[in-house]
Short mmCIF file of C-alpha atoms in Angstrom, two decimals:
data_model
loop_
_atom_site.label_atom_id
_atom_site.label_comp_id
_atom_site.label_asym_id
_atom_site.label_seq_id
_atom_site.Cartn_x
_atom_site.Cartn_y
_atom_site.Cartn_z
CA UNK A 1 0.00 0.00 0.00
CA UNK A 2 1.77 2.90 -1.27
CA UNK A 3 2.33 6.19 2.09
CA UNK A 4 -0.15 8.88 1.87
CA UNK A 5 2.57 11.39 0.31
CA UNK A 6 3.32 8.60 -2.69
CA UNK A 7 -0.24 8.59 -4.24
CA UNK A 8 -0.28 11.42 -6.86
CA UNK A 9 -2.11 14.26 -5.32
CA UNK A 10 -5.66 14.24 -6.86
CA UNK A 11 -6.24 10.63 -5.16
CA UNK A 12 -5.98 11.53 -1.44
CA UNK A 13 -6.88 14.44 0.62
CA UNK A 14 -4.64 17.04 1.05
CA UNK A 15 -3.81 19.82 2.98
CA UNK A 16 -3.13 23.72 3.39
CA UNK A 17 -2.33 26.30 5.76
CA UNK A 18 -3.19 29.66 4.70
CA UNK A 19 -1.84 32.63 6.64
CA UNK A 20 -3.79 36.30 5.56
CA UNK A 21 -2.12 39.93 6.29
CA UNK A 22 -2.83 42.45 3.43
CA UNK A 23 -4.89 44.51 5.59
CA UNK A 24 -5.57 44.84 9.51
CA UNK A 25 -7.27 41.28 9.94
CA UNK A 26 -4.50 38.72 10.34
CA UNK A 27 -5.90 35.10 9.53
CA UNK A 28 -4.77 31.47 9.86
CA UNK A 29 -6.59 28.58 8.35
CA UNK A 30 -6.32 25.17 7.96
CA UNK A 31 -8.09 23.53 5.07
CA UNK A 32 -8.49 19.42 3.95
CA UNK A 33 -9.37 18.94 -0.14
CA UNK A 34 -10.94 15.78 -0.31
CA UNK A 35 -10.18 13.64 -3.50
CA UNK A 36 -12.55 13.84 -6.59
CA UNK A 37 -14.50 10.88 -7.10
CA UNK A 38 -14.20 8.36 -9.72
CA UNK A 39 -17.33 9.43 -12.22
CA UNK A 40 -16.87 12.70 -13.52
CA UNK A 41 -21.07 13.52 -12.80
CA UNK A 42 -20.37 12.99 -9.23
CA UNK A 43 -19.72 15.97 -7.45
CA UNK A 44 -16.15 16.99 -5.23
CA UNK A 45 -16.85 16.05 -1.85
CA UNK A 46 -16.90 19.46 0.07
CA UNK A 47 -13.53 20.93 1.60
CA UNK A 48 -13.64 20.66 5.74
CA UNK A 49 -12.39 23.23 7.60
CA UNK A 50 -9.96 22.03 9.87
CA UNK A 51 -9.08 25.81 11.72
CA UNK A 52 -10.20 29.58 10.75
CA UNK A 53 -8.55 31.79 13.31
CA UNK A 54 -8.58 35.67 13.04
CA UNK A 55 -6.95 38.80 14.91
CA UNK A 56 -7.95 41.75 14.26
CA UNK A 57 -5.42 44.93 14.67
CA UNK A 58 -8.31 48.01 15.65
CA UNK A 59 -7.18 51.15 15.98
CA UNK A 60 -9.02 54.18 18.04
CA UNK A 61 -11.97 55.98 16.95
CA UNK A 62 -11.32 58.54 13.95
CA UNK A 63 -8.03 56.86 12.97
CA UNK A 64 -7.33 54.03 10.16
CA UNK A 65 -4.88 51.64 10.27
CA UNK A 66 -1.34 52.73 9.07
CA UNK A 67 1.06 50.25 7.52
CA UNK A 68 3.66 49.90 9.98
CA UNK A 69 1.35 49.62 12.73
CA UNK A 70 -0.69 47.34 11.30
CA UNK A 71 2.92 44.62 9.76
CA UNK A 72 3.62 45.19 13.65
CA UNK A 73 0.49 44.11 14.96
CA UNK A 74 0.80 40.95 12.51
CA UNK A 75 4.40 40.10 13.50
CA UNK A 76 3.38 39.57 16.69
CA UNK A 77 0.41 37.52 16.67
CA UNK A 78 1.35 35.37 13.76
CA UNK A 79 3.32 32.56 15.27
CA UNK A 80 0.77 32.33 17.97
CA UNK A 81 -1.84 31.86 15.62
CA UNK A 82 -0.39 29.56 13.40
CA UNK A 83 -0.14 27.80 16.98
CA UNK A 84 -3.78 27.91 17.49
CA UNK A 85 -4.56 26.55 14.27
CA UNK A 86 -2.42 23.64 14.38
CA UNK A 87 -3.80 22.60 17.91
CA UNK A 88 -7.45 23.01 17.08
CA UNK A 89 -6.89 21.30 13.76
CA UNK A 90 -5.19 18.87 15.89
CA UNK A 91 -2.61 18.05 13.18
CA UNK A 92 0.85 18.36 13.04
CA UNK A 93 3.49 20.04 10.12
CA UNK A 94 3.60 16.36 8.99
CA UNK A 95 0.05 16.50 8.03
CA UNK A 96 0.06 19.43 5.90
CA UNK A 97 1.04 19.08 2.06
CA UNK A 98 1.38 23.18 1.67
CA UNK A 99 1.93 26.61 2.97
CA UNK A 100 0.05 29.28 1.63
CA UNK A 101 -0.26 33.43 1.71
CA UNK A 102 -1.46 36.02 0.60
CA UNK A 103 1.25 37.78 -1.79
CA UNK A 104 -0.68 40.58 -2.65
CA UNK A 105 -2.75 42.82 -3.68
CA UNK A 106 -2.72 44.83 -0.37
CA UNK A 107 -0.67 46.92 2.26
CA UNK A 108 3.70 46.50 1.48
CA UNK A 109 4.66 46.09 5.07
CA UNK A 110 1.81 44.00 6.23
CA UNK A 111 1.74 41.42 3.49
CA UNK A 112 5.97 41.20 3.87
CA UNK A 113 5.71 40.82 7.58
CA UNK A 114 3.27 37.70 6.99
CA UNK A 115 4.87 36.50 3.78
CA UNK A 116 8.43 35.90 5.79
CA UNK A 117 6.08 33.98 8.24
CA UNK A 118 5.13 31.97 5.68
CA UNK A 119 8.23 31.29 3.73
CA UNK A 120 10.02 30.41 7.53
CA UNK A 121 7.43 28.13 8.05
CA UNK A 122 7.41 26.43 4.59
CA UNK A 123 11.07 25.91 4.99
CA UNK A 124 11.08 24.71 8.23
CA UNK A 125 8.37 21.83 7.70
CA UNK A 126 9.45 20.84 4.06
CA UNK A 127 6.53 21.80 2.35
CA UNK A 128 6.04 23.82 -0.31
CA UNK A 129 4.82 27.42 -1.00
CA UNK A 130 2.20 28.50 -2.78
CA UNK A 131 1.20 32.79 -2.98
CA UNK A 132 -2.20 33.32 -3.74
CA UNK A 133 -4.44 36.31 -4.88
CA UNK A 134 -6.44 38.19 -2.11
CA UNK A 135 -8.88 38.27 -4.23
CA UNK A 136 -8.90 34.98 -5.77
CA UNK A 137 -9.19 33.54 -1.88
CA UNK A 138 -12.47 35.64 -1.68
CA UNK A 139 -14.15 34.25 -4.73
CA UNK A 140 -13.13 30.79 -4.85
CA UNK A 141 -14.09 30.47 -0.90
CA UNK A 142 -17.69 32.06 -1.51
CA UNK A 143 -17.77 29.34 -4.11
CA UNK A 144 -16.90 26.89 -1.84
CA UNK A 145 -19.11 27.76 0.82
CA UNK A 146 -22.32 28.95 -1.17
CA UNK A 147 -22.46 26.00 -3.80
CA UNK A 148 -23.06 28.69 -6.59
CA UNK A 149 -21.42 27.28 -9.46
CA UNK A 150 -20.92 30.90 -11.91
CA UNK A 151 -22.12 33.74 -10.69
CA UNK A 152 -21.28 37.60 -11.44
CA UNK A 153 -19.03 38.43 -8.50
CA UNK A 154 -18.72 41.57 -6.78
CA UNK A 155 -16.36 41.62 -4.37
CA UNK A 156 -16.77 44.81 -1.95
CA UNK A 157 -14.07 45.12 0.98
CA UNK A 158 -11.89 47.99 2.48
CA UNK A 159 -9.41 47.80 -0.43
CA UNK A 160 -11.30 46.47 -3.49
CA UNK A 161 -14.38 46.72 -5.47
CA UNK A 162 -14.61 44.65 -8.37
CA UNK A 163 -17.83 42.98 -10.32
CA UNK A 164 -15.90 39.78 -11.76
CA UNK A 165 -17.22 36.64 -13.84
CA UNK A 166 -15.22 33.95 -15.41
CA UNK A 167 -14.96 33.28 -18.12
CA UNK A 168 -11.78 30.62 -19.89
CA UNK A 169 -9.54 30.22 -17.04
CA UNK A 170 -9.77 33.75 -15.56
CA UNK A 171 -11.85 35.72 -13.55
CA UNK A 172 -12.07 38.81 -15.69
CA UNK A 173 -12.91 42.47 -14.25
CA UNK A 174 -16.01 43.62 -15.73
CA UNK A 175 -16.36 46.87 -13.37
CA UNK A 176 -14.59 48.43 -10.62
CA UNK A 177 -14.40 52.03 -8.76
CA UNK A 178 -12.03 54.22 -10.83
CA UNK A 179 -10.92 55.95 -7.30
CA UNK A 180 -11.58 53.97 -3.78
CA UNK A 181 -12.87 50.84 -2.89
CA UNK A 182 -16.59 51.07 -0.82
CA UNK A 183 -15.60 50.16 1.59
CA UNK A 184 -12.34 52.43 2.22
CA UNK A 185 -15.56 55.58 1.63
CA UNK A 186 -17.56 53.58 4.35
CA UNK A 187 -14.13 53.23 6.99
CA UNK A 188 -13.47 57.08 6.34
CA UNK A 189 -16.71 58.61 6.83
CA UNK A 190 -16.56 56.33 10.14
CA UNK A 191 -13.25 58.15 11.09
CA UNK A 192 -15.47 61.62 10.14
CA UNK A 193 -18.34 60.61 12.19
CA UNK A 194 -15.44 59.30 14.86
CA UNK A 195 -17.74 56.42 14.86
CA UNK A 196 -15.77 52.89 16.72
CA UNK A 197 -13.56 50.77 14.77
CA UNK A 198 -14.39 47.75 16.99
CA UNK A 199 -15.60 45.63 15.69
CA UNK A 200 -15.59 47.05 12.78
CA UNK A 201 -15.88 50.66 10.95
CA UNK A 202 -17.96 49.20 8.48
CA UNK A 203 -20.31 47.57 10.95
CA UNK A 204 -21.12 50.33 12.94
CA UNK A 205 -22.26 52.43 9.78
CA UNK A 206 -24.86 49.24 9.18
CA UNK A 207 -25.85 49.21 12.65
CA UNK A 208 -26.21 53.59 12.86
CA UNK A 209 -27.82 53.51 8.83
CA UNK A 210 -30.72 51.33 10.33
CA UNK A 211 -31.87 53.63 12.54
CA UNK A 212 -32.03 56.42 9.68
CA UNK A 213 -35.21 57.93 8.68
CA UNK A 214 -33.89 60.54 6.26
CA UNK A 215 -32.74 60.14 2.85
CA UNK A 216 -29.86 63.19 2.30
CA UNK A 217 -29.69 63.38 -1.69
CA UNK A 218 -26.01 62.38 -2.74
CA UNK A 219 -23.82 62.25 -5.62
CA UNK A 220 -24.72 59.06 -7.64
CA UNK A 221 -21.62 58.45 -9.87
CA UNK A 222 -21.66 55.78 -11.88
CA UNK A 223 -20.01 55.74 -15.08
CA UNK A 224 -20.60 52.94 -17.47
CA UNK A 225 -19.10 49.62 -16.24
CA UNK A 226 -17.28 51.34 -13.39
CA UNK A 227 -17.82 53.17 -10.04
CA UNK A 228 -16.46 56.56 -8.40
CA UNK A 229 -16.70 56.86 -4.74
CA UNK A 230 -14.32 60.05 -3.87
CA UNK A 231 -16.78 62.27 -4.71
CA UNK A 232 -19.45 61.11 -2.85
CA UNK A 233 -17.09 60.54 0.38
CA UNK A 234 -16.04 64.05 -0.17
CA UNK A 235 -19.78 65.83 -0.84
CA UNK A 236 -20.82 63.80 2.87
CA UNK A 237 -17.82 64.87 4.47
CA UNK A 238 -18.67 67.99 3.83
CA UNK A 239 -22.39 67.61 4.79
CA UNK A 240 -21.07 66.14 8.34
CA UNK A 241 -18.52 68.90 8.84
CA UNK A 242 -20.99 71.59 8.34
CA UNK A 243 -23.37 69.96 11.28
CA UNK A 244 -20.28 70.07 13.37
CA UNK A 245 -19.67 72.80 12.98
CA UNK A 246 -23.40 74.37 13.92
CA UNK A 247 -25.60 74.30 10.95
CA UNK A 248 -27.68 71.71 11.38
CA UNK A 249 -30.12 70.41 8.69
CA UNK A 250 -33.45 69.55 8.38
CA UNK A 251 -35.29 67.04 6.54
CA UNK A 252 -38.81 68.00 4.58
CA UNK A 253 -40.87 66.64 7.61
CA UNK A 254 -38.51 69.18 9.68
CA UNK A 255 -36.45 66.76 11.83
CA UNK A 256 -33.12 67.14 12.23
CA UNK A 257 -30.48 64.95 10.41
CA UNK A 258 -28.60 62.88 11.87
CA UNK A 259 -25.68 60.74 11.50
CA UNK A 260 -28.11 58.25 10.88
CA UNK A 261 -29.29 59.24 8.39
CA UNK A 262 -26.30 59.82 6.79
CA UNK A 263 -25.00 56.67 7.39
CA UNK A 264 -28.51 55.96 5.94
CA UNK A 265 -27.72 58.02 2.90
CA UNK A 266 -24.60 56.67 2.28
CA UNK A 267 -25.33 52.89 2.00
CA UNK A 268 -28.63 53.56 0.02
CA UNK A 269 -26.48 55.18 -2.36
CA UNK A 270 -22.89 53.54 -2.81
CA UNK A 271 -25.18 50.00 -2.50
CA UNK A 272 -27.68 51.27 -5.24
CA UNK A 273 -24.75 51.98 -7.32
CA UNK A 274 -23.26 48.26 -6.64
CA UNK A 275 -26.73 46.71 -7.70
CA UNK A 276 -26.31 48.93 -11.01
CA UNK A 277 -23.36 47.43 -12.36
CA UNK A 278 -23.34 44.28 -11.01
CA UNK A 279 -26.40 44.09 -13.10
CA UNK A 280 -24.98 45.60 -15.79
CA UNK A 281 -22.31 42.46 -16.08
CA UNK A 282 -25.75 40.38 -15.58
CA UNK A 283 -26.96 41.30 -18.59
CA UNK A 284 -23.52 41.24 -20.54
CA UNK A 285 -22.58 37.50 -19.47
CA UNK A 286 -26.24 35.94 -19.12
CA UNK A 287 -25.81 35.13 -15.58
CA UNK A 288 -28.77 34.67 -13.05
CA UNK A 289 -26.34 34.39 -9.59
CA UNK A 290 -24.50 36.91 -7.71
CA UNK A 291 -22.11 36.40 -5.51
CA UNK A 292 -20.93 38.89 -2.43
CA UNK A 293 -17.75 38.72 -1.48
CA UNK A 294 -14.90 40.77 0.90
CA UNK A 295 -15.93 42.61 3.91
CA UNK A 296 -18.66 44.79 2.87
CA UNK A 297 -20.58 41.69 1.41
CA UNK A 298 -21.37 41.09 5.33
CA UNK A 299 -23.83 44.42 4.79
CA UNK A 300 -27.42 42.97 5.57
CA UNK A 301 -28.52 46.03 3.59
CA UNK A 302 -26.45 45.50 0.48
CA UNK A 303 -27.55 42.05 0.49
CA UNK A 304 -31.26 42.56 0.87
CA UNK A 305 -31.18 45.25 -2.22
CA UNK A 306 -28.64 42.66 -4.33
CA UNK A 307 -31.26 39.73 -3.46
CA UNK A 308 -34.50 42.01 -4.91
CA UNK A 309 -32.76 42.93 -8.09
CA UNK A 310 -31.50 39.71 -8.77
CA UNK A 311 -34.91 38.05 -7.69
CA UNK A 312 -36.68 40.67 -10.74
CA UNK A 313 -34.33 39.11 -13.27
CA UNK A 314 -35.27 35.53 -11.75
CA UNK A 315 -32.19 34.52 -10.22
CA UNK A 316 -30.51 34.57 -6.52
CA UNK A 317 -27.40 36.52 -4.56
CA UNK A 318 -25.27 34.18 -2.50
CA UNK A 319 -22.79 35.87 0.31
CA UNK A 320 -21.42 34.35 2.75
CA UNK A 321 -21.28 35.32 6.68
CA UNK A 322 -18.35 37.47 8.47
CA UNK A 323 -16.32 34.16 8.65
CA UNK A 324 -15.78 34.16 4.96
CA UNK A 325 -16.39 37.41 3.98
CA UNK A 326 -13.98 39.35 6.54
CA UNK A 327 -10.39 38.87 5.73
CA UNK A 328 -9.43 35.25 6.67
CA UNK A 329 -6.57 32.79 6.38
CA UNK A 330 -9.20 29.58 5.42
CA UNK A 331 -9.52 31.00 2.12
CA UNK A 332 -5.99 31.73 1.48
CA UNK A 333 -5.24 27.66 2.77
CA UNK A 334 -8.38 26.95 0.09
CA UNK A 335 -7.61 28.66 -3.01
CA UNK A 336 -3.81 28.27 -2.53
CA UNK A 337 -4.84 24.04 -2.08
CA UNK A 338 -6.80 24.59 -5.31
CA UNK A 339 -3.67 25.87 -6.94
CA UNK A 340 -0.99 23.62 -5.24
CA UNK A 341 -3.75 20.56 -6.68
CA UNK A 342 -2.82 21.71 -10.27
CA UNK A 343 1.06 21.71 -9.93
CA UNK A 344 1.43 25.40 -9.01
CA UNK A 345 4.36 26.13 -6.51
CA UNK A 346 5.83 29.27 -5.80
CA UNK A 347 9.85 29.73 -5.30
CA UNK A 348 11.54 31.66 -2.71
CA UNK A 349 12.52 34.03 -5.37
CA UNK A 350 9.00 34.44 -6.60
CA UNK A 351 7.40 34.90 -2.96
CA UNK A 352 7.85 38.84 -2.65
CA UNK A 353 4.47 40.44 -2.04
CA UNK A 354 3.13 42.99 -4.53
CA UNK A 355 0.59 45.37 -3.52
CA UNK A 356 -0.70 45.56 -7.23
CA UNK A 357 -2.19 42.19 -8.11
CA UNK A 358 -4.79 42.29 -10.88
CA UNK A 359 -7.55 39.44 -10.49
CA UNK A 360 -7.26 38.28 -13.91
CA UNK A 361 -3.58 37.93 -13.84
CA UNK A 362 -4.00 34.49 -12.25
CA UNK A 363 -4.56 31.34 -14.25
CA UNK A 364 -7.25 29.65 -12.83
CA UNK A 365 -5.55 26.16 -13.89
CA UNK A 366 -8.67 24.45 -11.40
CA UNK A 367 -11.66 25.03 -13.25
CA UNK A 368 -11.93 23.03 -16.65
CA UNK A 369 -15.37 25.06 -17.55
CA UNK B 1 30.15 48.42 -0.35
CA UNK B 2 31.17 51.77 0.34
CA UNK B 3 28.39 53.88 -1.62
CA UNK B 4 27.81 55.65 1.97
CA UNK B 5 29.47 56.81 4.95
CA UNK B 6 27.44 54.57 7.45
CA UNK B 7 27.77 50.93 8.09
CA UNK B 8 26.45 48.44 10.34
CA UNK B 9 27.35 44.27 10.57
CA UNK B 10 25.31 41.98 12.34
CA UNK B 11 26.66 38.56 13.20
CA UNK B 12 23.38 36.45 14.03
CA UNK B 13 24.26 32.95 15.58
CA UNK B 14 21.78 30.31 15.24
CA UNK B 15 21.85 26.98 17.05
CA UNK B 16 22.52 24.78 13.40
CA UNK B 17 23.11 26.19 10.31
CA UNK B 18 19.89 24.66 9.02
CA UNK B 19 18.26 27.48 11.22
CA UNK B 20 20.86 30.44 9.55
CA UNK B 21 20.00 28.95 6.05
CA UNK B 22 16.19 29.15 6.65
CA UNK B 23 16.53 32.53 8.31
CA UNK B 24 18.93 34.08 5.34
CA UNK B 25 16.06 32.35 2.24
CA UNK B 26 13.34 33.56 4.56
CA UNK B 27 14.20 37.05 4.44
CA UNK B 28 16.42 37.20 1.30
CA UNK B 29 14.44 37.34 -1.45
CA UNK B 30 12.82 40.93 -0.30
CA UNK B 31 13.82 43.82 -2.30
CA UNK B 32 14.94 47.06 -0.63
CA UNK B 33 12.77 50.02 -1.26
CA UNK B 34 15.19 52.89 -1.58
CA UNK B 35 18.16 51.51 -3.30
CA UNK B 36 19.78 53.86 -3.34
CA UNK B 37 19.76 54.87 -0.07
CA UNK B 38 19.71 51.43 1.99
CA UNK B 39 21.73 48.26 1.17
CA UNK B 40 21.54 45.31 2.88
CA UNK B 41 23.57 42.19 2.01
CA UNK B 42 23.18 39.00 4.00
CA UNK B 43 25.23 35.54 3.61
CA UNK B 44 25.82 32.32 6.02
CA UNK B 45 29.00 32.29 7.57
CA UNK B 46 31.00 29.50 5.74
CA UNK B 47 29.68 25.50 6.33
CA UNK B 48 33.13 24.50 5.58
CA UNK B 49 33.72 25.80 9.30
CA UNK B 50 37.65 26.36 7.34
CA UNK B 51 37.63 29.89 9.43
CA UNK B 52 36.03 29.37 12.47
CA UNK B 53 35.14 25.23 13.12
CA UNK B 54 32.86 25.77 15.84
CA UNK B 55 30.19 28.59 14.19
CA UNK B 56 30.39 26.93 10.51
CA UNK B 57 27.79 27.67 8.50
CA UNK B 58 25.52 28.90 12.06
CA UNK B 59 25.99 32.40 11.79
CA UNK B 60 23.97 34.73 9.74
CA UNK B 61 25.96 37.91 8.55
CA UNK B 62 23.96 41.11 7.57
CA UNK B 63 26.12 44.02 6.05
CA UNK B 64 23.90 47.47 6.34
CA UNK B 65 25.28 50.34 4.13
CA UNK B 66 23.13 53.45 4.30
CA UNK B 67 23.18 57.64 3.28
CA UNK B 68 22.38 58.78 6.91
CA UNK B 69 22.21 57.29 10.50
CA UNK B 70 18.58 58.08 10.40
CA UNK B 71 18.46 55.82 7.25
CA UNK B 72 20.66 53.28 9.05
CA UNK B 73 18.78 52.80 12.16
CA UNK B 74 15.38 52.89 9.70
CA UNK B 75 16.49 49.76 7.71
CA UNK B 76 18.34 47.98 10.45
CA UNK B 77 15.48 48.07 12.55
CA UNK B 78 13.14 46.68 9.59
CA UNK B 79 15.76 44.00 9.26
CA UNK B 80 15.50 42.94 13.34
CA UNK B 81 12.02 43.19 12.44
CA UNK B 82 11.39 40.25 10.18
CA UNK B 83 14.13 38.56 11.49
CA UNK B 84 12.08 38.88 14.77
CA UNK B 85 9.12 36.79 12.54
CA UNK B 86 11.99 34.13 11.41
CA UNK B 87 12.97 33.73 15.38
CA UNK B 88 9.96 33.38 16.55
CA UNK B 89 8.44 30.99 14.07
CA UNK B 90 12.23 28.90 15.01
CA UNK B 91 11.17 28.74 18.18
CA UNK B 92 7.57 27.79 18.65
CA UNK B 93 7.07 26.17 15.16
CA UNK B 94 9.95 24.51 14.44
CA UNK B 95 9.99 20.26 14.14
CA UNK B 96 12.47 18.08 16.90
CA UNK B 97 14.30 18.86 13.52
CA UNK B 98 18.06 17.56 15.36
#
């Protein structure tokens, strides 16, 4: 009977650990692949996750998270996570086939910091390294955990917003904001507002924007394929600094506005714009499913107006909840596992981090569709 | 290596030399980000042991060369930095690798 690491690859289970830093979340996951089965119509058993830890690095109220701080933060929890991992996996280095992270696109220091983590560990077990797209972890993980086979994805977080579908062996950018990512306009107006950054910027908004009442008109830039948030961030700014500073405004009804309703304002608007060109690539590729993916696809809100426009064209969103869709290692362990499957390895000389990492500059070597 | 007028070397000892050789690959194949103002140049003291029999091949040598003290103590301290990472993953991570 041949060992387990003799069988070629695709006939056992295998694998990863996947360590995450390109932002403030630091993540380690443990993932095992389980072997397809022998007729081609039956489907891949579904991947178990063996280990999904997270620490988050928050900073105070009304400041973001600055690079240095935030590779600081990750040096020193990484080896203790990568120690929780192992023991609630309850495997050993022996056990694990690869070791995968995130080479980019994100924050320089950060990703470095977790990168030599990775390449340490990788040398000192044996095992090979494998880089992976941020962004490539978020879509092939709401894949994994949704069941929806090709959807349009838009993937909304802190640092990207992108409406993706596949198409031969890439995920291919159909729209994206021309300036900053949603949810960067969401985590600054927060810092405006000085609203908390535990646990999240983001989050608070949602919780504050349910409470509004009043819709404040904004900007609503959408231009073709693509998005623009800067404007709008700056217009609200402005709107909020002006009720600082003591001239508050009133709604037709004659109630004061609040930061509510802003917050209100806001997500009706950035999320409206979302639905519009996600739909847009609808139409384009014939696709009934949506997928949410990246932080901001936690937004009940943003799902709820995704789900009735893709319900009117007779089809369904999919997202995923905040242990997917925040920043997390188990995807990194997943669609590095997907990549290591196919043959894909990355040297020591190949492992430096780049914080410009186009989606569709990976092969996606795992799908045969 | 004597574009500038400030220098640092580091001699890192590691219990084996498999430990030097993961630290140097780990933290190696970064590139600098001002060239021009910050070198860094590491290497594994020889294996041969020809020089020094009892360190061979255990010691990790880091060469700093940089325009200003300012710059010096920047990039040196990034340097302790990730080797900090490399340590500590050593330490708590490592296999019974003797």
């Amino acid at each position: 009977m041949p060992s387990k690491q003799e069988l070629p690859i695709l006939c056992r289970p295998t694998v990863a650990l996947g360590l995450e830093g390109s932002a403030n979340k630091l993540g380690v996951g443990i993932i095992r692949h389980f072997p397809r089965p022998a007729t081609k119509t039956d489907a891949r058993p579904p991947a178990q996750i063996l280990a999904n830890i997270r620490h988050t690095y928050i900073t105070p109220p009304g400041e973001g998270f600055l690079p240095r701080d935030t590779a600081k933060h990750h040096r020193s929890f990484v080896v203790e996570l990568v120690k929780d991992a192992l023991k609630t996996s309850g495997l050993t280095p022996d056990d694990i086939d690869c070791v995968c992270f995130t080479q980019g696109p994100g924050m320089g220091a950060p990703l470095q910091s977790v990168a030599i983590a990775a390449r340490t560990i990788s040398m000192m077990w044996d095992k090979p390294l494998v880089g992976v797209n941020h962004c490539i972890g978020h879509i092939e993980m709401g894949r994994e955990i949704t069941g929806a086979n090709n959807p349009v994805v838009l993937y909304v977080s802190g640092g990207n917003t992108q409406v993706i579908a596949y198409s031969h062996r890439r995920y291919r950018i159909f729209g994206e904001t021309l300036d900053i990512a949603v949810g960067n306009c969401l985590d600054r107006f927060a810092r405006t507002l000085q609203i908390p950054n535990d646990p999240s910027p983001g989050f608070n908004i949602e919780v504050l924007a349910k409470k509004g009442k009043h819709y404040v008109e904004l900007p609503y830039t959408v231009k073709g394929m693509d998005v623009s948030m800067s404007g709008i961030l700056a217009y609200i700014d402005g709107v909020a600094n002006d009720i600082f500073s003591g001239n508050p405004r009133y709604a037709e009804d004659g109630e004061i506005i609040t930061n509510e309703d802003l917050c209100f304002s806001l997500q009706e608007t950035i999320f409206a714009m979302l639905v519009e060109i996600t739909e847009r690539a609808m139409a384009h590729v014939g696709s009934q499913q949506v997928l949410i993916v990246g932080g901001v696809g936690c937004n009940e809100r943003l799902q709820e107006m995704m789900g009735i426009m893709a319900r009117d064209r007779g089809g369904a969103v999919y997202a995923t909840d905040e242990r997917f869709c925040i920043d997390n290692g188990i995807m990194i362990a997943h669609a590095g596992l997907l990549a290591y499957e196919t043959g894909f390895r990355t040297s020591l000389k190949d492992s430096v981090c780049t914080q410009r990492f186009r989606t569709d500059e990976v092969f996606i070597a795992w799908r045969d569709d | 290596m004597t574009k500038h007028d400030h220098h640092l070397k580091l001699t890192i000892p590691f219990s084996t030399s498999r430990q030097a050789q993961i630290a140097y690959n780990a933290i190696s194949p970064d590139p600098q980000l001002k060239p021009d103002q910050f070198t860094q140049v590491l290497s594994v003291s020889d294996a041969s042991g020809a020089n020094d029999e009892l360190n061979a091949g255990r010691i990790l040598v880091a060469e700093f060369d940089a325009a200003s003290d300012r710059v010096l103590r920047v990039g040196v301290n990034g340097f302790l930095e990730s080797l900090g990472v490399v340590v500590g993953c050593l330490r708590d991570l490592d296999y019974d690798a003797s």
